[in-house]
Tab-separated table of C-alpha atoms in Angstrom:
chain	number	residue	atom	x	y	z
A	1	MET	CA	57.079	67.585	14.546
A	2	LEU	CA	57.986	65.114	17.303
A	3	TYR	CA	57.288	61.378	17.148
A	4	PRO	CA	57.203	59.125	20.259
A	5	TYR	CA	59.187	56.186	18.852
A	6	LYS	CA	62.525	56.315	20.628
A	7	THR	CA	62.293	52.782	21.967
A	8	GLN	CA	59.451	51.149	20.026
A	9	PHE	CA	58.294	51.029	16.414
A	10	ALA	CA	55.544	53.619	16.089
A	11	VAL	CA	52.175	53.357	14.403
A	12	ILE	CA	51.758	56.339	12.104
A	13	SER	CA	50.052	56.686	8.755
A	14	LEU	CA	51.335	59.708	6.876
A	15	LEU	CA	49.723	61.895	4.254
A	16	PHE	CA	46.211	60.536	4.675
A	17	THR	CA	46.998	57.188	3.088
A	18	THR	CA	44.570	54.303	3.248
A	19	ILE	CA	47.338	51.767	4.010
A	20	PRO	CA	46.553	49.741	7.173
A	21	ALA	CA	48.199	51.099	10.301
A	22	THR	CA	50.123	47.883	10.899
A	23	THR	CA	51.824	45.832	8.156
A	24	LYS	CA	53.976	42.734	8.476
A	25	LEU	CA	56.956	42.904	6.108
A	26	ASP	CA	57.693	39.186	5.796
A	27	ALA	CA	58.125	36.054	7.838
A	28	GLU	CA	61.289	37.328	9.479
A	29	ASP	CA	59.759	40.634	10.541
A	30	THR	CA	59.195	41.339	14.205
A	31	GLY	CA	55.490	42.022	13.670
A	32	SER	CA	55.862	45.566	14.990
A	33	ALA	CA	54.139	48.431	13.253
A	34	CYS	CA	55.800	50.644	10.665
A	35	PHE	CA	55.778	54.217	9.491
A	36	LYS	CA	54.160	54.417	6.080
A	37	VAL	CA	55.369	57.165	3.764
A	38	TYR	CA	53.667	57.488	0.401
A	39	ALA	CA	55.033	60.022	-2.095
A	40	HIS	CA	51.801	60.889	-3.865
A	41	PRO	CA	52.595	62.915	-7.014
A	42	GLN	CA	50.834	65.958	-5.535
A	43	ARG	CA	52.546	65.623	-2.144
A	44	ALA	CA	55.987	64.199	-3.034
A	45	GLU	CA	57.977	67.028	-1.433
A	46	GLN	CA	55.951	66.841	1.767
A	47	ALA	CA	56.419	63.067	1.915
A	48	LEU	CA	60.176	63.438	1.485
A	49	ALA	CA	60.320	66.021	4.275
A	50	GLU	CA	58.389	63.676	6.573
A	51	LEU	CA	60.763	60.814	5.732
A	52	ARG	CA	63.827	62.909	6.511
A	53	SER	CA	62.304	63.993	9.825
A	54	ILE	CA	61.651	60.398	10.851
A	55	LEU	CA	65.215	59.351	10.057
A	56	ALA	CA	66.780	62.380	11.750
A	57	ALA	CA	64.900	61.840	15.001
A	58	GLY	CA	66.684	58.508	15.435
A	59	GLY	CA	65.563	55.205	16.869
A	60	ARG	CA	65.164	51.671	15.601
A	61	LEU	CA	62.742	52.246	12.767
A	62	CYS	CA	60.567	50.278	10.397
A	63	ILE	CA	59.590	52.375	7.380
A	64	LEU	CA	57.375	51.382	4.463
A	65	VAL	CA	57.860	53.661	1.463
A	66	SER	CA	55.971	53.862	-1.816
A	67	GLY	CA	55.759	56.254	-4.736
A	68	THR	CA	58.550	58.315	-6.330
A	69	PHE	CA	60.902	60.516	-4.290
A	70	PHE	CA	63.224	63.059	-5.915
A	71	LEU	CA	66.421	63.635	-3.927
A	72	ASP	CA	68.809	66.583	-4.008
A	73	HIS	CA	70.970	64.998	-1.281
A	74	PRO	CA	71.065	61.544	0.325
A	75	LEU	CA	68.783	60.032	2.880
A	76	ARG	CA	70.882	59.006	5.889
A	77	LEU	CA	70.759	56.332	8.569
A	78	THR	CA	73.280	56.810	11.397
A	79	SER	CA	74.306	54.855	14.493
A	80	GLY	CA	71.132	55.926	16.255
A	81	ASN	CA	69.137	54.073	13.602
A	82	ALA	CA	70.757	50.672	14.189
A	83	GLY	CA	68.370	47.805	13.534
A	84	SER	CA	66.162	49.831	11.197
A	85	LYS	CA	64.363	48.575	8.109
A	86	ILE	CA	63.426	50.656	5.096
A	87	VAL	CA	61.451	48.707	2.509
A	88	SER	CA	58.880	49.257	-0.191
A	89	ALA	CA	55.243	48.791	0.688
A	90	PRO	CA	53.919	45.454	-0.616
A	91	GLY	CA	53.028	45.666	-4.289
A	92	ASN	CA	54.294	49.242	-4.719
A	93	MET	CA	58.058	49.498	-5.230
A	94	ALA	CA	59.350	52.886	-4.138
A	95	THR	CA	61.742	54.789	-6.404
A	96	PHE	CA	64.401	57.293	-5.320
A	97	ILE	CA	65.640	59.452	-8.199
A	98	GLY	CA	68.635	61.772	-8.001
A	99	ARG	CA	68.353	65.305	-9.302
A	100	SER	CA	70.530	68.430	-9.307
A	101	GLY	CA	73.691	66.347	-9.175
A	102	ALA	CA	72.686	64.315	-6.097
A	103	SER	CA	75.646	62.126	-5.163
A	104	ARG	CA	73.881	59.225	-3.402
A	105	GLY	CA	70.459	57.827	-2.742
A	106	LEU	CA	70.892	56.285	0.710
A	107	GLU	CA	73.787	56.491	3.189
A	108	ILE	CA	74.173	54.026	6.071
A	109	ILE	CA	76.849	55.468	8.361
A	110	GLY	CA	77.727	53.480	11.453
A	111	ALA	CA	74.254	51.924	11.629
A	112	ASP	CA	74.453	48.177	12.255
A	113	ASP	CA	71.781	45.611	11.364
A	114	VAL	CA	70.036	47.788	8.777
A	115	VAL	CA	67.815	46.187	6.098
A	116	VAL	CA	67.155	47.913	2.761
A	117	GLN	CA	64.723	45.967	0.620
A	118	SER	CA	62.768	46.227	-2.647
A	119	ILE	CA	63.606	49.876	-3.439
A	120	LYS	CA	64.757	51.343	-6.745
A	121	PHE	CA	67.575	53.926	-6.911
A	122	SER	CA	68.205	55.816	-10.148
A	123	SER	CA	70.399	58.572	-11.610
A	124	PHE	CA	72.866	59.357	-8.821
A	125	GLN	CA	76.369	60.696	-9.359
A	126	ARG	CA	78.365	58.294	-7.126
A	127	GLU	CA	76.305	55.535	-5.500
A	128	GLY	CA	72.760	54.311	-5.169
A	129	VAL	CA	73.338	52.737	-1.734
A	130	TYR	CA	76.436	53.500	0.369
A	131	ALA	CA	77.339	51.899	3.719
A	132	GLN	CA	80.337	52.808	5.875
A	133	ASN	CA	81.367	51.130	9.134
A	134	ALA	CA	78.011	49.395	9.312
A	135	ARG	CA	77.948	45.741	10.328
A	136	ARG	CA	75.416	43.115	9.271
A	137	VAL	CA	73.785	45.318	6.648
A	138	THR	CA	71.315	43.550	4.347
A	139	ILE	CA	70.612	44.937	0.871
A	140	ARG	CA	67.974	42.730	-0.697
A	141	SER	CA	65.992	42.869	-3.947
A	142	VAL	CA	66.937	46.458	-4.742
A	143	ALA	CA	67.287	47.871	-8.254
A	144	VAL	CA	69.999	50.425	-9.001
A	145	GLU	CA	70.357	52.029	-12.407
A	146	ASP	CA	72.301	54.754	-14.202
A	147	ILE	CA	75.016	55.572	-11.648
A	148	ARG	CA	77.375	58.137	-13.193
A	149	SER	CA	80.530	57.521	-11.201
A	150	ASN	CA	83.490	59.741	-12.059
A	151	ALA	CA	86.362	58.012	-10.190
A	152	TRP	CA	87.484	54.854	-8.399
A	153	SER	CA	85.877	53.806	-5.106
A	154	GLN	CA	82.370	54.430	-6.368
A	155	GLY	CA	79.599	52.132	-7.536
A	156	ALA	CA	75.921	51.346	-7.646
A	157	VAL	CA	76.109	49.548	-4.263
A	158	HIS	CA	79.180	50.455	-2.197
A	159	LEU	CA	80.269	49.136	1.211
A	160	THR	CA	83.427	50.274	2.985
A	161	GLY	CA	85.159	50.372	6.362
A	162	VAL	CA	84.341	47.833	9.072
A	163	SER	CA	81.367	46.266	7.295
A	164	THR	CA	81.400	42.670	8.468
A	165	ASP	CA	78.712	40.096	7.686
A	166	ALA	CA	77.056	42.190	4.992
A	167	LEU	CA	74.568	40.550	2.630
A	168	ILE	CA	73.802	41.848	-0.865
A	169	GLU	CA	71.344	39.530	-2.584
A	170	ASN	CA	68.728	39.174	-5.307
A	171	SER	CA	69.344	42.699	-6.601
A	172	THR	CA	69.699	44.147	-10.098
A	173	ILE	CA	72.341	46.663	-11.126
A	174	ASP	CA	71.794	48.141	-14.583
A	175	GLY	CA	74.170	50.897	-15.594
A	176	ALA	CA	77.223	52.133	-13.680
A	177	ASP	CA	80.189	54.099	-14.975
A	178	TYR	CA	82.414	52.326	-12.428
A	179	ALA	CA	81.620	49.233	-10.339
A	180	GLY	CA	78.251	47.572	-10.041
A	181	ILE	CA	78.844	46.176	-6.531
A	182	ILE	CA	81.975	47.364	-4.713
A	183	ILE	CA	83.391	46.369	-1.324
A	184	ASP	CA	86.177	48.906	-0.804
A	185	THR	CA	88.569	49.089	2.160
A	186	ASP	CA	91.456	50.839	3.849
A	187	ALA	CA	94.150	49.611	6.266
A	188	THR	CA	91.706	49.574	9.210
A	189	SER	CA	88.830	47.797	7.459
A	190	ASP	CA	87.326	44.364	8.015
A	191	ILE	CA	84.803	42.899	5.573
A	192	SER	CA	84.759	39.336	6.913
A	193	GLY	CA	81.587	37.382	6.300
A	194	THR	CA	80.444	39.493	3.343
A	195	ARG	CA	78.137	37.631	0.959
A	196	ILE	CA	77.221	38.776	-2.561
A	197	LEU	CA	74.584	36.323	-3.744
A	198	ASN	CA	72.257	35.870	-6.721
A	199	ASN	CA	72.461	39.389	-8.132
A	200	ARG	CA	72.356	40.539	-11.749
A	201	VAL	CA	74.984	43.143	-12.695
A	202	GLN	CA	74.887	44.531	-16.235
A	203	HIS	CA	76.225	47.549	-18.111
A	204	SER	CA	78.885	48.395	-15.525
A	205	CYS	CA	82.453	49.709	-16.013
A	206	ARG	CA	81.143	52.010	-18.722
A	207	ARG	CA	83.737	54.803	-18.360
A	208	ILE	CA	86.274	54.428	-15.551
A	209	HIS	CA	89.390	52.334	-16.192
A	210	ASP	CA	90.518	49.424	-13.952
A	211	CYS	CA	87.048	48.389	-12.874
A	212	GLY	CA	85.143	45.335	-11.723
A	213	ALA	CA	81.449	44.623	-12.208
A	214	ILE	CA	81.721	42.957	-8.789
A	215	TYR	CA	84.756	44.369	-7.002
A	216	VAL	CA	86.318	43.466	-3.632
A	217	ASN	CA	89.587	44.566	-2.035
A	218	ASP	CA	91.046	43.993	1.434
A	219	ARG	CA	93.729	46.521	2.267
A	220	GLY	CA	93.370	45.697	5.948
A	221	ARG	CA	94.422	42.108	5.123
A	222	VAL	CA	92.361	40.591	7.934
A	223	SER	CA	89.102	39.590	6.234
A	224	ARG	CA	87.917	35.995	5.962
A	225	ASN	CA	84.971	33.984	4.687
A	226	ILE	CA	83.794	36.190	1.789
A	227	VAL	CA	81.418	34.603	-0.748
A	228	ILE	CA	80.505	35.774	-4.275
A	229	ALA	CA	78.061	33.221	-5.648
A	230	GLY	CA	75.124	32.753	-7.986
A	231	ASN	CA	75.496	36.132	-9.719
A	232	VAL	CA	74.896	36.930	-13.388
A	233	VAL	CA	77.445	39.435	-14.731
A	234	THR	CA	77.069	40.748	-18.283
A	235	ASP	CA	78.495	43.660	-20.292
A	236	PHE	CA	81.213	45.022	-18.020
A	237	GLY	CA	82.611	47.650	-20.323
A	238	PRO	CA	84.640	48.063	-23.500
A	239	LEU	CA	88.222	46.813	-23.655
A	240	SER	CA	89.398	50.394	-23.162
A	241	SER	CA	88.011	50.401	-19.602
A	242	GLY	CA	89.894	47.253	-18.599
A	243	GLY	CA	86.761	45.838	-17.015
A	244	ARG	CA	86.768	42.659	-14.933
A	245	GLY	CA	83.713	40.518	-14.365
A	246	ILE	CA	84.740	39.650	-10.790
A	247	TYR	CA	87.750	41.552	-9.455
A	248	LEU	CA	89.610	40.508	-6.299
A	249	ASP	CA	91.873	43.515	-5.929
A	250	ASP	CA	94.536	44.656	-3.429
A	251	TRP	CA	95.087	41.579	-1.226
A	252	ALA	CA	91.488	40.344	-1.263
A	253	SER	CA	91.903	36.846	0.209
A	254	HIS	CA	89.844	33.922	1.489
A	255	VAL	CA	87.135	34.611	-1.109
A	256	ALA	CA	84.942	31.867	-2.588
A	257	VAL	CA	83.793	32.788	-6.115
A	258	ARG	CA	81.425	30.087	-7.313
A	259	ASN	CA	78.398	29.317	-9.469
A	260	ASN	CA	78.468	32.691	-11.258
A	261	TYR	CA	77.721	33.308	-14.941
A	262	ILE	CA	79.872	35.903	-16.751
A	263	SER	CA	79.640	37.214	-20.307
A	264	GLY	CA	81.062	40.261	-22.071
A	265	PRO	CA	81.824	42.574	-23.565
A	266	GLY	CA	84.653	42.957	-21.084
A	267	HIS	CA	88.412	42.564	-20.743
A	268	PHE	CA	89.056	39.948	-18.010
A	269	ALA	CA	86.545	37.467	-16.618
A	270	PHE	CA	88.451	37.348	-13.284
A	271	GLN	CA	91.366	39.046	-11.607
A	272	ILE	CA	93.296	38.090	-8.457
A	273	HIS	CA	95.591	40.946	-7.426
A	274	GLY	CA	97.900	40.102	-4.546
A	275	GLY	CA	95.500	37.910	-2.556
A	276	ARG	CA	95.839	34.364	-1.328
A	277	ASP	CA	93.633	31.365	-0.583
A	278	ASN	CA	90.951	32.374	-3.066
A	279	ARG	CA	88.847	29.707	-4.771
A	280	ILE	CA	87.212	30.411	-8.158
A	281	THR	CA	85.110	27.332	-8.888
A	282	HIS	CA	82.076	26.052	-10.810
A	283	ASN	CA	81.539	29.270	-12.790
A	284	ILE	CA	80.419	29.537	-16.424
A	285	VAL	CA	82.141	32.145	-18.599
A	286	ASP	CA	81.045	33.003	-22.134
A	287	MET	CA	84.362	33.965	-23.742
A	288	ALA	CA	82.836	35.242	-26.994
A	289	HIS	CA	83.454	38.906	-26.119
A	290	ILE	CA	85.925	38.584	-23.253
A	291	TYR	CA	89.605	39.129	-24.045
A	292	THR	CA	91.228	37.078	-21.271
A	293	ALA	CA	89.915	34.577	-18.724
A	294	LEU	CA	92.175	35.541	-15.804
A	295	LEU	CA	94.594	38.288	-14.824
A	296	TYR	CA	96.873	37.058	-12.030
A	297	GLN	CA	99.018	39.830	-10.651
A	298	ALA	CA	101.116	40.635	-7.581
A	299	ALA	CA	99.964	43.611	-5.521
A	300	ALA	CA	101.972	46.831	-5.414
A	301	GLY	CA	105.011	46.508	-3.174
A	302	SER	CA	104.668	42.737	-3.010
A	303	THR	CA	105.609	39.688	-5.071
A	304	ARG	CA	103.680	36.804	-6.521
A	305	ALA	CA	105.376	34.473	-4.037
A	306	ALA	CA	102.960	35.789	-1.375
A	307	MET	CA	99.953	34.669	-3.403
A	308	MET	CA	99.727	31.161	-2.009
A	309	GLY	CA	96.743	28.850	-2.137
A	310	ASN	CA	94.760	30.357	-5.029
A	311	VAL	CA	92.702	27.798	-6.966
A	312	VAL	CA	90.769	28.115	-10.245
A	313	ALA	CA	88.911	24.858	-10.753
A	314	ASP	CA	85.869	23.193	-12.324
A	315	ASN	CA	84.934	26.238	-14.409
A	316	ILE	CA	83.498	26.102	-17.927
A	317	PHE	CA	84.614	28.559	-20.609
A	318	THR	CA	82.378	28.545	-23.673
A	319	ARG	CA	83.161	29.657	-27.201
A	320	HIS	CA	80.972	30.174	-30.232
A	321	ALA	CA	83.643	28.788	-32.548
A	322	ALA	CA	86.667	26.508	-32.219
A	323	PRO	CA	88.224	26.938	-28.764
A	324	GLY	CA	91.385	28.989	-28.441
A	325	PRO	CA	93.761	29.293	-25.517
A	326	VAL	CA	91.982	30.093	-22.262
A	327	PHE	CA	94.942	29.960	-19.872
A	328	LYS	CA	98.599	30.338	-20.733
A	329	VAL	CA	100.032	27.973	-18.187
A	330	THR	CA	103.436	29.656	-18.189
A	331	ASP	CA	101.784	32.842	-16.887
A	332	TYR	CA	100.451	31.225	-13.743
A	333	THR	CA	103.118	28.802	-12.540
A	334	GLY	CA	106.068	29.259	-10.205
A	335	ALA	CA	106.177	30.589	-6.649
A	336	GLY	CA	102.740	31.828	-5.694
A	337	GLY	CA	101.254	30.515	-8.904
A	338	VAL	CA	97.585	29.696	-9.247
A	339	SER	CA	96.431	26.063	-9.212
A	340	LEU	CA	94.386	25.329	-12.356
A	341	ARG	CA	92.276	22.178	-12.019
A	342	ARG	CA	89.590	20.522	-14.154
A	343	ASN	CA	88.649	23.670	-16.092
A	344	ARG	CA	86.889	23.073	-19.395
A	345	GLN	CA	86.304	24.916	-22.614
A	346	CYS	CA	83.886	23.995	-25.324
A	347	ILE	CA	81.794	25.187	-28.236
A	348	VAL	CA	78.653	26.584	-26.724
A	349	LYS	CA	76.084	24.650	-28.758
A	350	GLN	CA	77.806	21.347	-28.085
A	351	CYS	CA	78.941	21.668	-24.501
A	352	ILE	CA	77.496	20.646	-21.194
A	353	PRO	CA	76.058	23.915	-19.864
A	354	THR	CA	74.098	25.062	-22.937
A	355	CYS	CA	70.660	25.393	-21.338
A	356	ARG	CA	72.188	26.503	-18.022
A	357	ALA	CA	74.051	29.349	-19.706
A	358	LYS	CA	70.952	30.416	-21.639
A	359	ARG	CA	68.896	30.517	-18.459
A	360	ALA	CA	71.551	32.552	-16.675
A	361	HIS	CA	71.782	35.011	-19.570
A	362	ARG	CA	68.037	35.593	-19.321
A	363	GLY	CA	68.483	36.374	-15.657
A	364	GLU	CA	66.877	33.204	-14.357
A	365	ARG	CA	68.331	32.246	-11.009
A	366	GLU	CA	67.852	28.480	-11.353
A	367	ALA	CA	70.739	26.857	-13.165
A	368	SER	CA	70.343	23.143	-12.650
A	369	CYS	CA	70.232	21.520	-16.093
A	370	LEU	CA	73.341	19.706	-17.284
A	371	ALA	CA	73.625	17.551	-20.391
A	372	PRO	CA	75.006	14.028	-19.982
A	373	GLU	CA	78.693	13.726	-19.168
A	374	GLY	CA	80.834	13.861	-22.308
A	375	ASP	CA	78.341	15.836	-24.436
A	376	TYR	CA	80.749	18.556	-25.453
A	377	THR	CA	83.388	19.448	-28.042
A	378	ALA	CA	86.818	20.708	-27.045
A	379	SER	CA	90.549	20.463	-27.559
A	380	ARG	CA	93.092	19.090	-25.107
A	381	ASN	CA	96.383	20.846	-24.358
A	382	GLY	CA	96.635	22.454	-27.765
A	383	GLY	CA	98.604	25.389	-29.102
A	384	ASP	CA	102.275	26.029	-29.600
A	385	PRO	CA	105.030	24.927	-27.200
A	386	GLY	CA	105.176	27.389	-24.303
A	387	ASP	CA	101.623	28.473	-25.036
A	388	THR	CA	99.854	25.369	-23.762
A	389	PHE	CA	96.394	25.913	-22.326
A	390	LEU	CA	94.459	23.958	-19.775
A	391	THR	CA	91.276	22.250	-20.897
A	392	PHE	CA	89.796	18.983	-19.712
A	393	ASP	CA	90.871	16.970	-16.732
A	394	PRO	CA	87.520	16.249	-15.093
A	395	GLY	CA	88.968	14.390	-12.141
A	396	PRO	CA	86.915	12.038	-9.989
A	397	ASP	CA	84.161	14.543	-9.266
A	398	GLY	CA	83.638	15.775	-12.824
A	399	LEU	CA	81.215	18.686	-12.817
A	400	SER	CA	79.701	18.015	-9.430
A	401	GLN	CA	78.547	21.110	-7.601
A	402	PRO	CA	79.978	21.853	-4.157
A	403	PRO	CA	77.793	20.635	-1.296
A	404	GLY	CA	75.247	22.972	0.208
A	405	ASP	CA	74.005	26.291	-1.111
A	406	ASN	CA	75.670	29.598	-1.947
A	407	THR	CA	75.652	31.037	1.548
A	408	GLY	CA	78.731	29.539	3.189
A	409	GLY	CA	82.425	30.203	2.792
A	410	TYR	CA	85.188	27.646	2.943
């Protein structure tokens, strides 16, 4: 079947639906008409075949999907689909479910300016959404669950290659054997301008060792202005998986990690591996079931001396009992050492961010309530000689939040 939409969005209503022929997606939509594909339970296979035909024919598409689609192999957007949008119909979130060992739900290969919005992906073997060499991709308000990864470089949402100015926001990841959100690179990659904002990532790093709930690397060593902000990360694997809440691996540099909430179980709250000029600031970490706050490690074939300009500052580490050592200062000093500034630890029921942490744990995005300055319990520079740990040095700005919102870099 041929569709006349090579240069314009078409007006087609598939499978005898009663959806209006033209639907505006949101305020930023162009107002053009969309294909509407409804996977009615009695016509699900036919609807899926229609959807594949639309994608394969190419063009800048707007597609409204609803119902449940069962996939044996991925849907694919390629360079000919640049500028396309695939979103759920208003009030009817579409679900894509993998069957028969399906590896991925949706592939975006070389297609720039694609928007994927308000779709659920479930039960795939490698990834729910995968984008390669696709610039300015937006993945918004998706849900991805039960991704059964079997190796590194896999995850619920996975971007790789030249994938500049990507936005992953307001999405929920629930269940991944490796990473929840992964930005993975090679020597030719550029991921500058990537933003990972206001997502919830839970039950990741379930099986594969050396994992991050939110994972970024930069093997091309050219990327700048990456932001990971406003996310809630919980339950990133047993200690045996070596899970990290937020993992800046393999020379990831110029990354701003701020205003996130992290709780275990998990091994490390953060890791910086070989990168420089990273700023980890204004995060809240519940240390109750996290083994170590930070792993700071030189990359393979390099030395720590190259890791200049990394800052961990103005973070709060909560405990449910008397605070213990959060940072061993001797581990992080010397050439290429990390700068630790104004970090705090406290007993959770008596410290500043009590209601903020509770809201974040429930998945609420707003995290604005702070108790009055000084309403906390903590130790200062305690422990044995050589095992001193950083606690309170509020500095002139105390717990003030950085100016602006979570969208900009530094």
